PDB file of C-alpha atoms and ligand atoms in Angstrom:
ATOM      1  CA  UNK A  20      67.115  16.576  54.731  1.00  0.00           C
ATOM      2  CA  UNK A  21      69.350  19.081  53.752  1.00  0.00           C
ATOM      3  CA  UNK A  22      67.726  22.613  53.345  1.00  0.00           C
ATOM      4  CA  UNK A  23      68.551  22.832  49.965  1.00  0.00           C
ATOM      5  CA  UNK A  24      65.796  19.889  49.540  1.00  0.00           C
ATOM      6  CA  UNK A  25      63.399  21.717  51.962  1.00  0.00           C
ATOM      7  CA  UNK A  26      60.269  23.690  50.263  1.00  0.00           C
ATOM      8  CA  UNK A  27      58.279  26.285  52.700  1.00  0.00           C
ATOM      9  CA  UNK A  28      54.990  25.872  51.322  1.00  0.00           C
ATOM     10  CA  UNK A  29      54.264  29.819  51.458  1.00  0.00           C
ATOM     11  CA  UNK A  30      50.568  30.433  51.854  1.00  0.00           C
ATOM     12  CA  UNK A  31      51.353  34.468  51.469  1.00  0.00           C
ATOM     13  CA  UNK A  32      52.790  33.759  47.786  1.00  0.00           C
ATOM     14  CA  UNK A  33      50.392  31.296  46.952  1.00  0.00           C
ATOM     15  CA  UNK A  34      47.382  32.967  47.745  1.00  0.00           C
ATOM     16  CA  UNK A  35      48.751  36.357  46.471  1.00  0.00           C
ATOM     17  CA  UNK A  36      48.998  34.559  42.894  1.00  0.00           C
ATOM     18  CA  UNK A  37      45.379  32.934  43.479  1.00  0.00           C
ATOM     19  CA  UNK A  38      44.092  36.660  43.881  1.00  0.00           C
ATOM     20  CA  UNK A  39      45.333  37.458  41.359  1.00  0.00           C
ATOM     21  CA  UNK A  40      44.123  34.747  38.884  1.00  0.00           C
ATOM     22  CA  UNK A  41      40.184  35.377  40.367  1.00  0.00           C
ATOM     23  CA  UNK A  42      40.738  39.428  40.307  1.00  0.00           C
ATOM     24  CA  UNK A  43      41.881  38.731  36.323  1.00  0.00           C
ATOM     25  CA  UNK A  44      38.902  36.068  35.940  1.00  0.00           C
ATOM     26  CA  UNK A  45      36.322  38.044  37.338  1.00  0.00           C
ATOM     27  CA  UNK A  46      37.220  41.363  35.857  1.00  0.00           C
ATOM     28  CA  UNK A  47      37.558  39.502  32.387  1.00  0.00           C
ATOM     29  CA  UNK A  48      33.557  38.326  33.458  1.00  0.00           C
ATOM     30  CA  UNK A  49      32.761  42.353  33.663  1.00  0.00           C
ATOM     31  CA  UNK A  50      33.984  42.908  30.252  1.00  0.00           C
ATOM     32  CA  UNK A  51      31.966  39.848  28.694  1.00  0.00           C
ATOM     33  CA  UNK A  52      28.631  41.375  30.354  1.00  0.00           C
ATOM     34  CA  UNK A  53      28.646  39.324  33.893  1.00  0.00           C
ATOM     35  CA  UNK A  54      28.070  41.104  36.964  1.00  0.00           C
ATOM     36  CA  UNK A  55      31.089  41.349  39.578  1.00  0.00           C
ATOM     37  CA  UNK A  56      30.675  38.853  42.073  1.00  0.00           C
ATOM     38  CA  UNK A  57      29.063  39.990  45.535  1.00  0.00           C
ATOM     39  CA  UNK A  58      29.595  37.857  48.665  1.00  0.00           C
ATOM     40  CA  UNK A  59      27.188  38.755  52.033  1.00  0.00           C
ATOM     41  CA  UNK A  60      28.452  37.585  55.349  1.00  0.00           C
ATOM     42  CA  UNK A  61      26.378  37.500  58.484  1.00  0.00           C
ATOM     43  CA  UNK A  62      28.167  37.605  61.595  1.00  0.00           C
ATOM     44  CA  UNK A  63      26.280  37.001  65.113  1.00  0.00           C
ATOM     45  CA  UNK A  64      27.601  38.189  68.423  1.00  0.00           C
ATOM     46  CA  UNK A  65      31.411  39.956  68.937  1.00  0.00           C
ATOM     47  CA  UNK A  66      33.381  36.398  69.169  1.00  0.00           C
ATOM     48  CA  UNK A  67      36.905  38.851  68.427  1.00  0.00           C
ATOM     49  CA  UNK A  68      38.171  35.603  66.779  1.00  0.00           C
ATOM     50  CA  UNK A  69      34.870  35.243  64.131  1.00  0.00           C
ATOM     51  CA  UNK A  70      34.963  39.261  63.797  1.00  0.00           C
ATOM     52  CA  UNK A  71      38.751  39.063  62.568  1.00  0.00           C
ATOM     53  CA  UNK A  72      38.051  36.209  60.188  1.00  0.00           C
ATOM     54  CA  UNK A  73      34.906  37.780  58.708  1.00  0.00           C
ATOM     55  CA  UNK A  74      37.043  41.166  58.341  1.00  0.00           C
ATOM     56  CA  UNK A  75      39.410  39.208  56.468  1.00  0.00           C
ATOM     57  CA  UNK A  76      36.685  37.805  54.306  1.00  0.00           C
ATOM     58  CA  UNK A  77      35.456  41.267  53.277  1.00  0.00           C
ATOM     59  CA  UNK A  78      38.832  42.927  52.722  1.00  0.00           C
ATOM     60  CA  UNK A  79      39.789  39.737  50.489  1.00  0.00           C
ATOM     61  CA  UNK A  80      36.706  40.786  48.239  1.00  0.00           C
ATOM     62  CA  UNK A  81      37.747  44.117  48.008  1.00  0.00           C
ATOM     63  CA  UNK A  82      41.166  43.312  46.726  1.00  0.00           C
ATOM     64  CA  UNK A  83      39.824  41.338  44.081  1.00  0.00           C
ATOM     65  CA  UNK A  84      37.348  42.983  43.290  1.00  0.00           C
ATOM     66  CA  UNK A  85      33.974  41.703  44.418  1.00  0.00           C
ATOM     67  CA  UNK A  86      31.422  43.187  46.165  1.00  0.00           C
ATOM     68  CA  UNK A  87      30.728  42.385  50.020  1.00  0.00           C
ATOM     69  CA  UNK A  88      27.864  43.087  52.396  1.00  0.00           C
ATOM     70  CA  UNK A  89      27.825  42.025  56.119  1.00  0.00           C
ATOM     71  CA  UNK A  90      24.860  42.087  58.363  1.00  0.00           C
ATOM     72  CA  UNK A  91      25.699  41.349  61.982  1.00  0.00           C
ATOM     73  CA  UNK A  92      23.416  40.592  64.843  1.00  0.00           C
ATOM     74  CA  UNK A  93      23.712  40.250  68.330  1.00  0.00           C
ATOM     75  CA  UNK A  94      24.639  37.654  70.043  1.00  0.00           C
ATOM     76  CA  UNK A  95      20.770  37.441  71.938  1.00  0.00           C
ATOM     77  CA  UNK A  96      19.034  37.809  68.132  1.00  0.00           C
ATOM     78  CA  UNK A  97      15.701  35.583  67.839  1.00  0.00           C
ATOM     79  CA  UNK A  98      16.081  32.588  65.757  1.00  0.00           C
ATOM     80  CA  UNK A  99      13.141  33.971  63.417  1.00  0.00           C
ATOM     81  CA  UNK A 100      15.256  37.046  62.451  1.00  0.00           C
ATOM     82  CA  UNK A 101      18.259  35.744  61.554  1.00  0.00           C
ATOM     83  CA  UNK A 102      16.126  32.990  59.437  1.00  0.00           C
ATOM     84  CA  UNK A 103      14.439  35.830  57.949  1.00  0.00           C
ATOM     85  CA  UNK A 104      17.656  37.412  56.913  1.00  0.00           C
ATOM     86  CA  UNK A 105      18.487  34.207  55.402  1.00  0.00           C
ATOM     87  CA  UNK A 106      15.687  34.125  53.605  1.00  0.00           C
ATOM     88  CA  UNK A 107      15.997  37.497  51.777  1.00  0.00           C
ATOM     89  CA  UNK A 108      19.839  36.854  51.051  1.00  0.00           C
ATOM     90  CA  UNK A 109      18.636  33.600  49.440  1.00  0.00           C
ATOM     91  CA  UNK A 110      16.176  35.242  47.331  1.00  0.00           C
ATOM     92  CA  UNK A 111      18.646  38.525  47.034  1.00  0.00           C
ATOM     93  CA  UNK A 112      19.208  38.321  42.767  1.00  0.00           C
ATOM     94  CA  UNK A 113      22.234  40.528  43.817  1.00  0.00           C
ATOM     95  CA  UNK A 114      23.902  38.187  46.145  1.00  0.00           C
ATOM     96  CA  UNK A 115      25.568  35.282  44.230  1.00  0.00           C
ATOM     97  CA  UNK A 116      26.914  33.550  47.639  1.00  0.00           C
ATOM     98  CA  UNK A 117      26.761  33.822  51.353  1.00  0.00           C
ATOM     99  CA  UNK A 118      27.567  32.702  54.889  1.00  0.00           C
ATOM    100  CA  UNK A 119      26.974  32.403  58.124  1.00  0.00           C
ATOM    101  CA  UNK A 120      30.356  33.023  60.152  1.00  0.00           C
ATOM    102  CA  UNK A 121      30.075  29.569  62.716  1.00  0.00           C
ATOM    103  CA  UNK A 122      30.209  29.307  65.664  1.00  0.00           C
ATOM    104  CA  UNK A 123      26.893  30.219  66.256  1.00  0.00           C
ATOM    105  CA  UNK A 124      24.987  31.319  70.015  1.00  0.00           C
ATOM    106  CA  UNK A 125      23.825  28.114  71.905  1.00  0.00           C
ATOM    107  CA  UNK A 126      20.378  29.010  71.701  1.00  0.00           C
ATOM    108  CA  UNK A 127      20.504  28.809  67.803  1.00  0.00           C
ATOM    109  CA  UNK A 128      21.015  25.637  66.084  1.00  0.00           C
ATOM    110  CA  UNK A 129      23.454  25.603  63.413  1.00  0.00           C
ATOM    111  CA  UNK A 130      21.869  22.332  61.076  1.00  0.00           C
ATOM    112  CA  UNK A 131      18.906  24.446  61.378  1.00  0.00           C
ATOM    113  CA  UNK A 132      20.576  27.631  60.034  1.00  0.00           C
ATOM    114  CA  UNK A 133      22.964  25.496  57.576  1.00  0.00           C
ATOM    115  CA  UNK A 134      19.773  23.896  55.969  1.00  0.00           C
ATOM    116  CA  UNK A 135      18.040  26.993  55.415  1.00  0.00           C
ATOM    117  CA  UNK A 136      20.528  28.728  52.962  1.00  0.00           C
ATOM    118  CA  UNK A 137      19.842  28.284  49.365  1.00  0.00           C
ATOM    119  CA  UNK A 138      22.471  25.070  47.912  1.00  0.00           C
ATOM    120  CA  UNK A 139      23.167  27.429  45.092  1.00  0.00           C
ATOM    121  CA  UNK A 140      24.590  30.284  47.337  1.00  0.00           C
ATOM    122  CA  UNK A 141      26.027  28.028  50.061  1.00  0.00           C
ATOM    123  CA  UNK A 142      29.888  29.428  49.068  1.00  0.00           C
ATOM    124  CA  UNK A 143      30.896  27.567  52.579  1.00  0.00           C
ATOM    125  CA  UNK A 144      29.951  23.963  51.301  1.00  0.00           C
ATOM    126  CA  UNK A 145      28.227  23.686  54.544  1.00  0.00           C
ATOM    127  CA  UNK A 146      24.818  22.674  53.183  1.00  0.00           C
ATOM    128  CA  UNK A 147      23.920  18.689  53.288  1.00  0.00           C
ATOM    129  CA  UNK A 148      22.873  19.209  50.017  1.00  0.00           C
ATOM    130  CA  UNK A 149      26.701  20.108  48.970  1.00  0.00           C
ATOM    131  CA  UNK A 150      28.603  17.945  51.274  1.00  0.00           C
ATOM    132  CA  UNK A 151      26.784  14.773  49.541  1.00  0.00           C
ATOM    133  CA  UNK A 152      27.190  16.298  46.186  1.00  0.00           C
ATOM    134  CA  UNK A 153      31.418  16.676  47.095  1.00  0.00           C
ATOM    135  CA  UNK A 154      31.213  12.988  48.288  1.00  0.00           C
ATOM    136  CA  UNK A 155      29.656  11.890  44.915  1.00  0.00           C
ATOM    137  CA  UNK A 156      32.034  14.058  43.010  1.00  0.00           C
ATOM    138  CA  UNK A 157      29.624  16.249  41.627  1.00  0.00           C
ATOM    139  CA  UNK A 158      30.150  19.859  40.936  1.00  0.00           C
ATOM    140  CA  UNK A 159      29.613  22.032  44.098  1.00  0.00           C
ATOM    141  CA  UNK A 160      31.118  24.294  46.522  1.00  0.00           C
ATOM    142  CA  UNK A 161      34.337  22.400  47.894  1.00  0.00           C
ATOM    143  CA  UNK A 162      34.380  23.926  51.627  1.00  0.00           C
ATOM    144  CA  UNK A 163      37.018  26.380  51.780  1.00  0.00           C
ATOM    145  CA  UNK A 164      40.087  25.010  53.616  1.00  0.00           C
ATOM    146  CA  UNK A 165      39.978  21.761  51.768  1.00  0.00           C
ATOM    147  CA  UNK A 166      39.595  23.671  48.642  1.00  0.00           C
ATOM    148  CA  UNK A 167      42.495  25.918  49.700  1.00  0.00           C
ATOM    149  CA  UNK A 168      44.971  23.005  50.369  1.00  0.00           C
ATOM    150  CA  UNK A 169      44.003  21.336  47.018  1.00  0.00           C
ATOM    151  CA  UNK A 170      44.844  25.116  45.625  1.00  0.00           C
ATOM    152  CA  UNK A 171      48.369  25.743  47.403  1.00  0.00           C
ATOM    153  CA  UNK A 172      49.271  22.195  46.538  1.00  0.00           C
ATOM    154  CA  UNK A 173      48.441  22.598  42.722  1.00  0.00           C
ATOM    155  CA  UNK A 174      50.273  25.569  43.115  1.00  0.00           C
ATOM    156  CA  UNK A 175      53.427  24.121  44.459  1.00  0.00           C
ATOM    157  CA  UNK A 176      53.073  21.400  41.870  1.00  0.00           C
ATOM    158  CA  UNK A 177      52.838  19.045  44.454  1.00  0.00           C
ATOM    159  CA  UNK A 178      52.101  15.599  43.168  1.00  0.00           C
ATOM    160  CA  UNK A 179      49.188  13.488  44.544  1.00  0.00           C
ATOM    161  CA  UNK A 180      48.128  10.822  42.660  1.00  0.00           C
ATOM    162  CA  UNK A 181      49.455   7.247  44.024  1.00  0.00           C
ATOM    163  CA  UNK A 182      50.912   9.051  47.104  1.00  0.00           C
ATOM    164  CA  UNK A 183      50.095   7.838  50.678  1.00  0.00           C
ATOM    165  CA  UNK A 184      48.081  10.844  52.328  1.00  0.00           C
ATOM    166  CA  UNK A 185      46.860  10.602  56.162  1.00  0.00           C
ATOM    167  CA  UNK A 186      44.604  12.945  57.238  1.00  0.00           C
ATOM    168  CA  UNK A 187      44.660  13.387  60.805  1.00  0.00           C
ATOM    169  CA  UNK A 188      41.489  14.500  62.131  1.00  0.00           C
ATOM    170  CA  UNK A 189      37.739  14.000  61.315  1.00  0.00           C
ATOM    171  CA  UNK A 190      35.838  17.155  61.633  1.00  0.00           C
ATOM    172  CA  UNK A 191      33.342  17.943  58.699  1.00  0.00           C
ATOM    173  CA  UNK A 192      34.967  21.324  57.900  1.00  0.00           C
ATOM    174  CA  UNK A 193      38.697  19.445  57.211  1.00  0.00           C
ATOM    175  CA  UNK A 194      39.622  16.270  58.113  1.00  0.00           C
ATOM    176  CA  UNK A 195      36.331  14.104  56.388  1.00  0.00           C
ATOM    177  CA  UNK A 196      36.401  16.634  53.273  1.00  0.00           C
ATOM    178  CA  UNK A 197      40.147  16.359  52.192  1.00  0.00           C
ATOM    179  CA  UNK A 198      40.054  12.267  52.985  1.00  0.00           C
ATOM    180  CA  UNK A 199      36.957  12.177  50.145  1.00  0.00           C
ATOM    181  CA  UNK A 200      38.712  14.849  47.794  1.00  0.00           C
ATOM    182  CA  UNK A 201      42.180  12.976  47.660  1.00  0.00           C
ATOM    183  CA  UNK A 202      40.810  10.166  46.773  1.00  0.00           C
ATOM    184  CA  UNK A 203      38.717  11.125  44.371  1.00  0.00           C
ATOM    185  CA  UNK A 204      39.770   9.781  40.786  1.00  0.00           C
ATOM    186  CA  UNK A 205      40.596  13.695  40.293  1.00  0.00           C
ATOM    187  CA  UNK A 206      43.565  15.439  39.045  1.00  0.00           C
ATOM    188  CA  UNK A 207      44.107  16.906  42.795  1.00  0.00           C
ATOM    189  CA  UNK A 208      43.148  13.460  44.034  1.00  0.00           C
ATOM    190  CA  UNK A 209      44.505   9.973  43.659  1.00  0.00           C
ATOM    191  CA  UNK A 210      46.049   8.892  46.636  1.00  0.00           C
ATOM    192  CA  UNK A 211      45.673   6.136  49.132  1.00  0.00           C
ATOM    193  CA  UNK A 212      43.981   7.541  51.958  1.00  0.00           C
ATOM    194  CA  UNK A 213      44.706   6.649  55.693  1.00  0.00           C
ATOM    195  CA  UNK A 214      41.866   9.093  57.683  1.00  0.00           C
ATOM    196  CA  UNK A 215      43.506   8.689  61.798  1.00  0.00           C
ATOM    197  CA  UNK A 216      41.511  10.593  64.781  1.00  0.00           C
ATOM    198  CA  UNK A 217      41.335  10.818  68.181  1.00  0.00           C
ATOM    199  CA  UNK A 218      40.448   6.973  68.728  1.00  0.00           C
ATOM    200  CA  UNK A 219      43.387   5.632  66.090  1.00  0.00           C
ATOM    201  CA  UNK A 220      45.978   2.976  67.468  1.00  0.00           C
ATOM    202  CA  UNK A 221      48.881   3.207  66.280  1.00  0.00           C
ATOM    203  CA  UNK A 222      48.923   6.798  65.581  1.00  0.00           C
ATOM    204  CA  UNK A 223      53.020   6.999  64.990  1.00  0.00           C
ATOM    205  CA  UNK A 224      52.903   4.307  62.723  1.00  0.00           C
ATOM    206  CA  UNK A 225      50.400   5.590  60.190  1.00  0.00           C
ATOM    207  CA  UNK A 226      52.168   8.997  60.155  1.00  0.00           C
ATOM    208  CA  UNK A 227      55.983   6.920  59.787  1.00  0.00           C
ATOM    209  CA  UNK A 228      54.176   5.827  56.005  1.00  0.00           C
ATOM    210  CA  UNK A 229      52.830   8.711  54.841  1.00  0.00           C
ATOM    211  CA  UNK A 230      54.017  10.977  52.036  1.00  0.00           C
ATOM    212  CA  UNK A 231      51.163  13.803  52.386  1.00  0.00           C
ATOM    213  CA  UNK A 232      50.635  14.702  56.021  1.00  0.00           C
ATOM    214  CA  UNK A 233      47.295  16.958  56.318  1.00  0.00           C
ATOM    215  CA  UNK A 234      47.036  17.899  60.388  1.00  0.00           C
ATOM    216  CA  UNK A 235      43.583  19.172  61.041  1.00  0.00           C
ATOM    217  CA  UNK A 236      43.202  18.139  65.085  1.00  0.00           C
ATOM    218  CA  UNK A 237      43.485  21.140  66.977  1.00  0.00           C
ATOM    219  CA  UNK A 238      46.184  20.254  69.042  1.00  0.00           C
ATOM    220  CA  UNK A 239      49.199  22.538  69.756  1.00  0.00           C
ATOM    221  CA  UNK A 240      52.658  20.804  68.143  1.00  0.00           C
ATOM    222  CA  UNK A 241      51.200  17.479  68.661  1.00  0.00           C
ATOM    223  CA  UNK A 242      52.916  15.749  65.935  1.00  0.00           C
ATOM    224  CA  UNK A 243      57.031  16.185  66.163  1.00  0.00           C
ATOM    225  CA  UNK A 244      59.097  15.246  63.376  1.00  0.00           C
ATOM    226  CA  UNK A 245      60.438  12.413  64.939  1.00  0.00           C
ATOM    227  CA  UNK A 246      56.780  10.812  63.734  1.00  0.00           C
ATOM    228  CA  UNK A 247      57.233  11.829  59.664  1.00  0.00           C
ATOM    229  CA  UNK A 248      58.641   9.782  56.778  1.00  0.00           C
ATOM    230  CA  UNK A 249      61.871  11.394  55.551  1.00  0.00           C
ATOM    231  CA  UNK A 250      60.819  13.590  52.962  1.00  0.00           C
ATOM    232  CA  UNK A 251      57.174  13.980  53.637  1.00  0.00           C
ATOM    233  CA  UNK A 252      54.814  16.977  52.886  1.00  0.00           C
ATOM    234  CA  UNK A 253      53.287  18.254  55.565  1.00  0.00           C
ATOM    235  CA  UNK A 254      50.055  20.411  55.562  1.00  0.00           C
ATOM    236  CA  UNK A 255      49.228  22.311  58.925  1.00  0.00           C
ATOM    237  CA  UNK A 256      45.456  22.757  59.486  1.00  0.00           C
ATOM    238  CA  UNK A 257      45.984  23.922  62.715  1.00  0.00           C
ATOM    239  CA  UNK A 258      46.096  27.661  64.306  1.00  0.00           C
ATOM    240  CA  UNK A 259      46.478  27.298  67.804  1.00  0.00           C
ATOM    241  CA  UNK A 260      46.849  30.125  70.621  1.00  0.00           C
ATOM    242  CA  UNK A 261      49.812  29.278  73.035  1.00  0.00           C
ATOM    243  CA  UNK A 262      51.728  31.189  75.751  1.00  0.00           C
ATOM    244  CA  UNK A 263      55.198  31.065  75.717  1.00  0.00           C
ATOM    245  CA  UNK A 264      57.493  32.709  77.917  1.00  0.00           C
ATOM    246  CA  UNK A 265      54.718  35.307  79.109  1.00  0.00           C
ATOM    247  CA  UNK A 266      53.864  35.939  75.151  1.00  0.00           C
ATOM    248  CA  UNK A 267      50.800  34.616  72.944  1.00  0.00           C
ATOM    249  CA  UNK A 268      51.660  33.349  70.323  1.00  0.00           C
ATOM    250  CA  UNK A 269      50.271  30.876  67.189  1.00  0.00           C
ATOM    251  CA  UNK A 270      51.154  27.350  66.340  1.00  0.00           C
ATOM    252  CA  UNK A 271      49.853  24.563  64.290  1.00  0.00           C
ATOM    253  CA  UNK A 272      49.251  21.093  64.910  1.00  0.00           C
ATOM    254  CA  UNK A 273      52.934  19.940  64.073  1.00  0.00           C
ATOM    255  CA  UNK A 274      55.880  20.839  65.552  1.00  0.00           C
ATOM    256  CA  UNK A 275      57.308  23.162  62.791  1.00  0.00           C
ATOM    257  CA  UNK A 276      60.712  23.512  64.085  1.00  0.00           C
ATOM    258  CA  UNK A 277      61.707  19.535  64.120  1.00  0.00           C
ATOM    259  CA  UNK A 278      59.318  18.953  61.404  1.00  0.00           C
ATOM    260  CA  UNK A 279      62.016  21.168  58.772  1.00  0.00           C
ATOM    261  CA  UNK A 280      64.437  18.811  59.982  1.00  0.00           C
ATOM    262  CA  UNK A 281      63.009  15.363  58.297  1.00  0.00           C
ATOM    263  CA  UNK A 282      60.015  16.666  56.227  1.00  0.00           C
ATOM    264  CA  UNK A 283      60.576  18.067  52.114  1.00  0.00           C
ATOM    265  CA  UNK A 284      57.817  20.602  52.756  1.00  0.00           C
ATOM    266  CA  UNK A 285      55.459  22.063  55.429  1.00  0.00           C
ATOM    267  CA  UNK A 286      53.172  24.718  55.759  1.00  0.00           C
ATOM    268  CA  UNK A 287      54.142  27.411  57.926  1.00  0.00           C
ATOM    269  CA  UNK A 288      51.422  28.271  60.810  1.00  0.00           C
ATOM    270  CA  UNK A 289      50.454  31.464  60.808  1.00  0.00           C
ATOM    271  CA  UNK A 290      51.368  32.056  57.381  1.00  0.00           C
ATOM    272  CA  UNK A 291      49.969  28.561  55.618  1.00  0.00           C
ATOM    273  CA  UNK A 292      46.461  27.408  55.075  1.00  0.00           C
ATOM    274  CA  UNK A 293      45.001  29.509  57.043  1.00  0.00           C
ATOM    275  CA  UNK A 294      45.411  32.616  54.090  1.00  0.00           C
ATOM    276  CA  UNK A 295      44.599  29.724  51.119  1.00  0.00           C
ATOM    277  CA  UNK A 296      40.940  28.704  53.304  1.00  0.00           C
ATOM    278  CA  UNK A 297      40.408  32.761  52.548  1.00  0.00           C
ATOM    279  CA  UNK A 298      41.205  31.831  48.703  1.00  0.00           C
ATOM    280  CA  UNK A 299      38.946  29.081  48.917  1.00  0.00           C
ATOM    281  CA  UNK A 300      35.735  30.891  49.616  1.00  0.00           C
ATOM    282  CA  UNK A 301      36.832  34.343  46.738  1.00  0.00           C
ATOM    283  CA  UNK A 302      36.653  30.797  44.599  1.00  0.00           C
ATOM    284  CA  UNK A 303      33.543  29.699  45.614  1.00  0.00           C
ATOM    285  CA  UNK A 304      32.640  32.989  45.139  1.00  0.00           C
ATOM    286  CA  UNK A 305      33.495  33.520  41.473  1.00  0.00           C
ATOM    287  CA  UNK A 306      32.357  30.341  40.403  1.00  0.00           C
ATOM    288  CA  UNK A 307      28.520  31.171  42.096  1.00  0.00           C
ATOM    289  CA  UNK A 308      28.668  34.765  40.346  1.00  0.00           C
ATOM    290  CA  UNK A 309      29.591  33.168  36.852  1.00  0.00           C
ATOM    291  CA  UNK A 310      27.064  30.101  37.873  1.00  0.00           C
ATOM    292  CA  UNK A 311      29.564  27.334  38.326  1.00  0.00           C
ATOM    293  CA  UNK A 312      28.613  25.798  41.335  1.00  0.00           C
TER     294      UNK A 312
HETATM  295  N1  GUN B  21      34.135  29.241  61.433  1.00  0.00           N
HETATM  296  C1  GUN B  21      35.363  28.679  61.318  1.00  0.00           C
HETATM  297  N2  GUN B  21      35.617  28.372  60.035  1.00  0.00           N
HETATM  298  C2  GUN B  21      34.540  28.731  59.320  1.00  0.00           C
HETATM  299  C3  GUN B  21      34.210  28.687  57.934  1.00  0.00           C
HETATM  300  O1  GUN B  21      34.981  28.211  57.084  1.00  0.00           O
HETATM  301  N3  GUN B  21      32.994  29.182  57.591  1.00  0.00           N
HETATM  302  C4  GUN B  21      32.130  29.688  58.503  1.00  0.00           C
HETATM  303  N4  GUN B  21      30.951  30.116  58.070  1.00  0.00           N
HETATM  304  N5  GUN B  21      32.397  29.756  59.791  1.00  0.00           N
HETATM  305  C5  GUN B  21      33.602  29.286  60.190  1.00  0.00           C
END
């Protein structure tokens, strides 16, 4: 592939022109007498990973405009008072959406805490009431990475429909969502779907026929580019911490450098999905405001 042919799937420019489209759509709610949308995040414990993401969460709503609360607890809190927060963000008439930053203390169970936030403020998807909803193709909240990569690839004006996708990994956050959603009879849908995991034969194979590569295993540069169809689009779920050469650094789940080589497009890692999951959730946040679930 010669770089000419190459596309670097961007996640800064595409989520800077997402922002933008939800800061114009939800101003443009203001001035038809909706309220600006307010998203509440509860954070438990000092996990420095879940504290950067949730940072990121509430300086995203400031750039486009919503409002943001976060209530954080310690890491010890009693089950009862973090259910009784719950409670009063569900029935908080200011708060159209919220969530609970995972993962959560041992001693607290996360069904239990995912089943106790109101379906119609669940902006994370999380809720069994949502994820069936998604499967049936009903309207809902679309849990925010898969939402994001269906976002950066309408953005890129990346095709879909009648394409081979394999999803490689099978967690309920990626891997099972995007399977359902790009098959779906949808315009962001439509392919064949191959879902491969941890317990697939033939691993190489599958990847050799696909045209739409989404990598969501957690596994530093596990796929090299040796294993993609010439010309293949390649979406990196992945963010994983590596040392190299005495420094820490961040790679995804495909070996970016001889990926370029043989693929038309890939996500960079950091860089890629990982700024598009953050447009996912200002989406699900607009759409709970302006009651669009
Ligand atoms: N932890 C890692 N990813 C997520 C997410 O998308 N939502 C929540 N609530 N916690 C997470």
């Amino acid at each position: 592939m010669s770089s000419a042919d190459f596309l670097l799937l961007d996640g800064k420019a595409a989520s800077a022109a997402w922002k933008e489209h939800i800061r114009k759509e939800a101003a443009e709610g203001v001035l038809v007498g909706k309220h600006r949308p307010h998203l509440a995040a509860i954070l438990v414990g000092d996990h420095p990973a879940s504290a950067a993401y949730v940072a990121g969460k509430i300086k995203d709503c400031e750039e486009v405009g919503f409002k943001s609360t976060l209530l954080r607890f310690p890491a010890d809190v009693h089950k009862e008072d973090l259910m009784e927060a719950i409670d009063a963000l569900n029935r908080r008439k200011d708060v159209d959406g919220f969530i609970v930053q995972l993962p959560l203390p041992n001693h607290i169970s996360e069904h239990e805490v995912l089943l106790a936030i109101d379906p119609a403020k669940d902006v994370d998807g999380f809720h069994p009431e949502n994820v069936g909803r998604m499967a049936l193709g009903l309207p809902t909240f679309v849990p925010a990475t898969p939402y994001g990569i269906l976002l950066l690839l309408e953005h890129f004006e990346i095709p879909t429909a009648g394409k081979h996708a394999v999803v490689v990994g099978r967690s309920h956050i990626v891997g099972s969502p995007i399977s359902i959603l790009l098959s779906q009879n949808t315009p962001a849908g439509n392919a064949t779907v191959t879902l491969v995991h941890s317990r697939t034969e033939g691993l190489e194979e599958h990847l050799r026929n696909a045209d739409l590569v989404v990598a969501a295993i957690g596994k530093p540069e596990f796929i090299p580019g040796s294993w993609l169809k010439p010309g293949a689009v390649v979406i990196d779920v992945g963010i994983n911490r590596v040392e190299r050469n005495g420094k820490s650094r961040l790679v995804g789940d495909v070996d970016f450098s001889s990926a370029v080589e043989v693929a038309s497009a890939v996500t960079p890692v950091p860089g890629g999905v990982g700024l598009m999951t953050r447009v996912g959730l200002l989406m699900n946040t607009l759409k709970a405001a302006h009651g669009l679930r």
